[in-house]
Amino acid sequence: MFAEREFRTVRFTFMGLFFLLCAASLGDVALAQDSANAKIIEGAKKEGKMVFYTSLNIEDSNGLLRKFEEKYPFIKTELNRLTADRLLIRFQCEARAKSYGADVMVNGGARTHITKKDGLLMKYVSPETKFYPVGFKDPDGYWTDTYLNAHILVYNTRMMAAKDVPRSHEDLLQPQWNGKIVMVSKAYEWFLKLLKIWGEEKGMAYFKRLAQQNPGFRIGSSQIADLVAAGENPIGINTYSTTIEDLKAKGAPLEWVPLDPVVAILHPIAITAQAPHPNAARLFVDYVLSKEGMTVLRGFKRIPSRPDVEPMVPRLTKGIKFYASEPELAEEFDKYARTFQNLFEVR
């Protein structure tokens, strides 16, 4: 009896010590994080400025910067908004001229990879990065994703009953859809990601059959949505679910279907390698990736890449498995762009 009681006492003492050590360790981590954050804030106060380069639209960009300035009034922000390709070119030209203006950049995933490969990004793993799943953050620590665009099928509700709508990629190959589909003429990232998921042989066999359906083509995903809304085509692919939800709210006769696998296009945030205001840049990245920052993005009707922040329309993510298009696929874009163009006879 005594030996058993003595053993229990030793065991409880050991367990108590274990939990105390764990608590102390966690406390040390928290203190270290607080200390690091305090240094960043102090440095950002001295810098007093942060320059944001992005392909995000002007209204959303200004809204995000305004909220950041409200939280950190000692930092004045500056915006340089360009289309994705023009932003990449501008950034590369400035780097060659050694004229470093940008602190933080948000652009498409493929273009972010190009800037990383060129050595133009700074490694920074935000404390918020741990809340993001694999595939939505750079394994080397150079970027974390902010929001995603999901490729879906859109249809005109006045032209089609829900029961007749294609529910899979294979359904698009049915004879009744010949000449009825409209898609994006440069959907290279979507095309390449599906080939990676399905495998080259199976994927190319599918796309050859899709090409035989004689789809129509337009330049951008928004044009696809507009054409389907106008009734020029009953269904479209390569448009985004957030675009359709926005048009639906304005009365457009549209609905959408996620065709598994659903390809998600990323928009990473990263600090530039020669950031003039590195502390303010870190503070901005932390803010954008935080639950508070993601809630601001959510308010712009976007799909936050942070899983614990649900989009304003829950259906945009509910029950959907997203296949993130890896930014490094940019390495193969030229080859597969030509394959896509030849396959669909489109330039």
C-alpha positions as MATLAB code, in Angstrom:
seq = 'MFAEREFRTVRFTFMGLFFLLCAASLGDVALAQDSANAKIIEGAKKEGKMVFYTSLNIEDSNGLLRKFEEKYPFIKTELNRLTADRLLIRFQCEARAKSYGADVMVNGGARTHITKKDGLLMKYVSPETKFYPVGFKDPDGYWTDTYLNAHILVYNTRMMAAKDVPRSHEDLLQPQWNGKIVMVSKAYEWFLKLLKIWGEEKGMAYFKRLAQQNPGFRIGSSQIADLVAAGENPIGINTYSTTIEDLKAKGAPLEWVPLDPVVAILHPIAITAQAPHPNAARLFVDYVLSKEGMTVLRGFKRIPSRPDVEPMVPRLTKGIKFYASEPELAEEFDKYARTFQNLFEVR';
ca = [
       0.000    0.000    0.000;
       2.777    2.393    0.998;
       4.805    1.561   -2.104;
       1.772    2.159   -4.339;
       1.031    5.494   -2.623;
       4.680    6.484   -2.931;
       4.657    5.586   -6.644;
       1.533    7.689   -7.218;
       3.136   10.621   -5.419;
       6.257   10.366   -7.556;
       4.148   10.019  -10.715;
       1.988   13.037   -9.876;
       5.074   15.057   -8.974;
       6.664   14.133  -12.301;
       3.492   14.985  -14.226;
       3.181   18.282  -12.396;
       6.771   19.107  -13.197;
       6.194   18.100  -16.834;
       3.201   20.423  -17.174;
       5.060   23.237  -15.433;
       7.961   22.844  -17.842;
       5.575   22.796  -20.805;
       3.818   25.922  -19.556;
       7.150   27.626  -19.018;
       8.265   26.652  -22.511;
       5.074   27.986  -24.068;
       5.444   31.125  -22.005;
       8.988   31.572  -23.283;
       7.752   31.205  -26.872;
       5.017   33.775  -26.264;
       7.495   36.175  -24.695;
       9.900   35.710  -27.592;
       7.121   36.403  -30.069;
       6.011   39.487  -28.139;
       9.596   40.722  -28.034;
      10.056   40.147  -31.786;
       6.785   41.908  -32.533;
       7.766   44.854  -30.309;
      11.034   45.217  -32.251;
       9.161   45.133  -35.566;
       6.720   47.784  -34.373;
       9.540   49.983  -33.084;
      11.378   49.652  -36.390;
       8.186   50.356  -38.356;
       7.628   53.551  -36.336;
      11.043   54.791  -37.378;
      10.396   53.931  -41.020;
       6.931   55.492  -41.014;
       6.016   54.223  -44.504;
       5.088   51.098  -46.479;
       4.762   50.797  -50.273;
       2.367   48.163  -51.607;
       2.597   46.773  -55.170;
      -0.391   44.631  -56.159;
      -2.671   43.320  -58.884;
      -5.590   43.411  -56.445;
      -8.166   45.933  -57.657;
      -7.858   49.535  -56.471;
     -10.998   49.572  -54.332;
     -10.027   46.459  -52.366;
      -6.374   47.515  -52.102;
      -7.291   50.922  -50.690;
      -9.764   49.326  -48.304;
      -7.090   46.974  -46.973;
      -4.531   49.784  -46.590;
      -7.060   51.994  -44.836;
      -7.756   49.319  -42.209;
      -4.027   48.746  -41.747;
      -3.429   52.460  -41.187;
      -6.253   52.573  -38.649;
      -4.497   49.849  -36.667;
      -1.028   51.328  -37.155;
      -1.506   55.098  -37.611;
       2.250   55.734  -37.440;
       2.655   54.109  -40.896;
       1.640   55.929  -44.071;
       0.969   53.628  -46.996;
       1.450   54.074  -50.723;
      -0.255   51.999  -53.413;
       0.986   50.981  -56.851;
      -1.728   48.926  -58.543;
      -1.156   47.305  -61.949;
      -2.418   44.289  -63.855;
      -0.572   41.061  -63.028;
       1.752   41.016  -66.037;
       2.483   44.738  -65.944;
       3.229   44.506  -62.226;
       5.781   41.741  -62.828;
       7.456   43.716  -65.625;
       7.530   46.902  -63.521;
       9.075   45.058  -60.601;
      11.724   43.378  -62.767;
      12.632   46.645  -64.495;
      13.041   48.444  -61.172;
      15.268   45.644  -59.904;
      17.518   45.840  -62.978;
      17.766   49.602  -62.516;
      18.456   49.087  -58.790;
      15.532   51.385  -58.062;
      13.772   49.629  -55.249;
      10.360   51.106  -54.540;
       8.204   48.189  -53.384;
       8.051   46.817  -49.850;
       5.281   44.234  -50.208;
       3.822   42.574  -53.268;
       0.626   40.618  -53.939;
       0.400   39.101  -57.406;
      -0.681   35.855  -59.051;
       1.082   32.703  -57.923;
       3.001   32.041  -61.139;
       4.335   35.600  -61.267;
       5.284   35.430  -57.598;
       7.318   32.323  -58.357;
       9.171   34.166  -61.125;
      10.122   36.985  -58.745;
      11.256   34.434  -56.169;
      13.348   32.596  -58.765;
      14.927   35.915  -59.776;
      16.010   36.446  -56.167;
      13.719   39.441  -55.715;
      11.858   38.261  -52.600;
      12.857   38.289  -48.939;
      12.405   35.189  -46.807;
       9.913   35.937  -44.056;
       7.793   33.401  -42.178;
       5.038   35.343  -40.444;
       3.722   34.056  -37.088;
       0.370   33.836  -38.890;
       1.691   31.422  -41.532;
       1.107   28.412  -39.282;
      -2.644   28.834  -39.769;
      -2.381   28.188  -43.521;
      -2.468   24.683  -45.041;
       0.231   23.031  -47.104;
      -0.001   24.200  -50.708;
      -0.994   27.700  -49.640;
       2.434   28.723  -48.321;
       5.931   28.508  -49.723;
       7.936   25.614  -48.217;
      11.010   27.861  -48.432;
       9.308   30.636  -46.463;
       9.098   33.377  -49.101;
       5.305   33.778  -49.431;
       1.895   32.876  -48.011;
      -1.337   32.994  -49.958;
      -3.981   35.649  -49.311;
      -7.030   34.699  -51.369;
      -7.936   32.239  -54.080;
      -9.957   32.199  -57.281;
     -11.758   28.905  -57.891;
     -12.399   27.689  -61.447;
     -16.023   26.557  -61.778;
     -18.751   25.948  -64.361;
     -21.361   28.708  -64.809;
     -24.753   28.317  -66.481;
     -27.701   30.496  -67.469;
     -30.700   29.616  -65.280;
     -33.167   30.860  -67.907;
     -31.738   28.563  -70.547;
     -31.167   25.459  -68.435;
     -32.814   23.584  -65.592;
     -30.513   22.633  -62.733;
     -31.129   18.906  -63.366;
     -29.695   19.218  -66.896;
     -26.455   20.962  -65.928;
     -23.128   19.062  -66.261;
     -21.914   17.902  -62.856;
     -18.463   16.618  -63.808;
     -15.708   17.291  -66.313;
     -16.755   14.127  -68.130;
     -20.324   15.447  -68.505;
     -18.961   18.275  -70.676;
     -18.103   15.668  -73.309;
     -21.742   14.704  -73.899;
     -22.957   15.356  -77.504;
     -25.553   17.959  -76.447;
     -22.788   20.354  -75.378;
     -21.073   20.475  -78.767;
     -20.729   24.154  -79.706;
     -22.445   25.288  -76.481;
     -19.432   25.804  -74.191;
     -17.403   29.006  -73.855;
     -14.028   29.085  -72.099;
     -10.998   31.331  -71.519;
      -8.541   31.448  -74.423;
      -5.472   31.492  -72.143;
      -6.526   29.123  -69.358;
      -2.996   27.742  -69.207;
      -2.727   27.451  -65.421;
      -6.043   25.573  -65.128;
      -5.051   23.318  -68.045;
      -1.624   22.524  -66.625;
      -2.890   21.875  -63.083;
      -5.518   19.405  -64.322;
      -2.842   17.608  -66.341;
      -0.758   17.298  -63.164;
      -3.743   15.960  -61.197;
      -4.937   13.466  -63.818;
      -1.582   12.579  -65.300;
      -0.343   13.545  -68.753;
      -1.852   10.618  -70.673;
      -5.324   10.723  -69.123;
      -5.380   14.526  -69.091;
      -4.418   14.952  -72.742;
      -6.986   12.332  -73.774;
      -9.657   14.342  -71.947;
      -8.667   17.703  -73.423;
      -8.541   16.285  -76.971;
     -12.155   15.212  -76.533;
     -13.065   18.597  -75.031;
     -11.528   20.338  -78.064;
     -13.799   18.223  -80.276;
     -16.762   19.888  -78.550;
     -15.892   23.060  -80.473;
     -15.899   25.454  -77.511;
     -15.949   29.202  -78.039;
     -13.225   31.372  -76.522;
     -12.962   34.764  -74.841;
     -10.021   36.549  -73.229;
     -11.043   36.673  -69.574;
     -13.173   34.896  -66.989;
     -15.394   37.961  -66.498;
     -16.226   37.959  -70.212;
     -17.297   34.317  -69.915;
     -19.693   35.223  -67.116;
     -21.118   38.153  -69.074;
     -21.678   36.030  -72.200;
     -23.493   33.336  -70.266;
     -25.580   35.934  -68.423;
     -26.547   37.476  -71.786;
     -27.631   34.085  -73.097;
     -25.041   33.825  -75.875;
     -23.856   30.516  -74.399;
     -25.718   28.299  -71.938;
     -22.580   27.240  -70.045;
     -19.039   28.486  -69.499;
     -15.934   27.194  -67.772;
     -12.794   28.869  -66.372;
     -14.736   31.596  -64.618;
     -14.633   32.225  -60.873;
     -17.271   31.424  -58.261;
     -16.858   34.813  -56.543;
     -17.565   36.598  -59.847;
     -20.767   34.607  -60.317;
     -21.966   35.262  -56.758;
     -21.413   38.984  -57.295;
     -23.397   38.958  -60.555;
     -26.161   36.873  -58.972;
     -26.526   39.493  -56.246;
     -27.093   42.064  -59.007;
     -29.863   39.978  -60.567;
     -27.983   38.071  -63.284;
     -29.623   34.735  -64.254;
     -26.582   32.693  -63.291;
     -25.665   29.736  -61.124;
     -22.472   27.752  -60.742;
     -21.262   24.204  -60.181;
     -17.858   23.091  -58.817;
     -16.487   20.384  -61.109;
     -14.108   18.207  -59.106;
     -11.161   18.651  -59.102;
     -11.623   22.389  -58.502;
      -8.459   24.287  -59.445;
      -7.650   27.251  -57.184;
      -5.452   30.104  -58.415;
      -3.318   31.652  -55.654;
      -2.422   35.282  -54.869;
       0.552   35.200  -52.482;
       1.842   38.041  -50.363;
       5.615   38.517  -50.083;
       8.212   41.041  -48.956;
      10.637   42.278  -51.581;
      14.327   41.460  -51.209;
      15.374   45.122  -51.109;
      12.369   46.487  -49.222;
      13.082   50.132  -48.233;
      10.847   49.708  -45.166;
      11.351   46.083  -44.061;
       9.786   46.382  -40.601;
       6.661   48.097  -41.872;
       6.547   45.401  -44.567;
       6.648   42.620  -41.959;
       3.932   44.345  -39.961;
       1.724   44.616  -43.053;
       2.235   40.957  -43.994;
       1.388   39.894  -40.437;
      -1.745   42.036  -40.515;
      -2.987   40.771  -43.886;
      -2.456   37.129  -42.886;
      -4.050   37.569  -39.467;
      -7.654   36.671  -38.777;
      -8.430   40.397  -38.667;
      -6.830   41.041  -42.069;
      -8.497   38.018  -43.639;
     -11.845   39.245  -42.319;
     -11.237   42.498  -44.186;
     -10.540   40.537  -47.401;
     -13.651   38.482  -46.733;
     -15.624   41.723  -46.748;
     -14.504   42.285  -50.343;
     -16.406   39.104  -51.319;
     -13.216   37.130  -51.771;
     -12.316   33.619  -50.614;
      -9.702   33.956  -47.838;
      -6.965   31.329  -47.969;
      -6.962   31.141  -44.180;
      -9.264   28.183  -43.314;
     -10.673   29.650  -40.095;
     -12.097   32.683  -41.933;
     -15.175   31.677  -43.891;
     -16.180   33.681  -46.997;
     -19.287   35.860  -46.841;
     -21.104   33.282  -48.961;
     -20.344   29.982  -47.140;
     -21.187   27.949  -50.229;
     -17.996   29.255  -51.877;
     -15.964   26.799  -49.801;
     -18.424   24.411  -48.142;
     -17.821   20.821  -49.200;
     -15.283   21.817  -51.876;
     -11.754   20.449  -52.035;
      -9.468   22.989  -53.668;
      -6.417   21.944  -55.658;
      -3.997   24.838  -55.378;
      -2.130   25.622  -58.581;
       1.474   25.549  -57.421;
       3.299   28.777  -58.357;
       6.282   26.732  -59.541;
       4.159   25.457  -62.429;
       5.236   28.740  -64.046;
       8.406   26.866  -65.020;
       6.334   24.869  -67.544;
       3.964   27.577  -68.777;
       5.650   28.230  -72.126;
       5.574   24.572  -73.127;
       1.981   23.966  -72.077;
       0.720   27.283  -73.430;
       1.804   26.084  -76.868;
       0.186   22.698  -76.216;
      -3.076   24.388  -75.234;
      -3.009   26.696  -78.255;
      -2.357   23.850  -80.675;
      -4.923   21.585  -79.087;
      -7.753   24.129  -79.143;
      -6.498   25.971  -82.244;
      -6.582   29.291  -80.415;
      -4.015   32.073  -79.950;
];
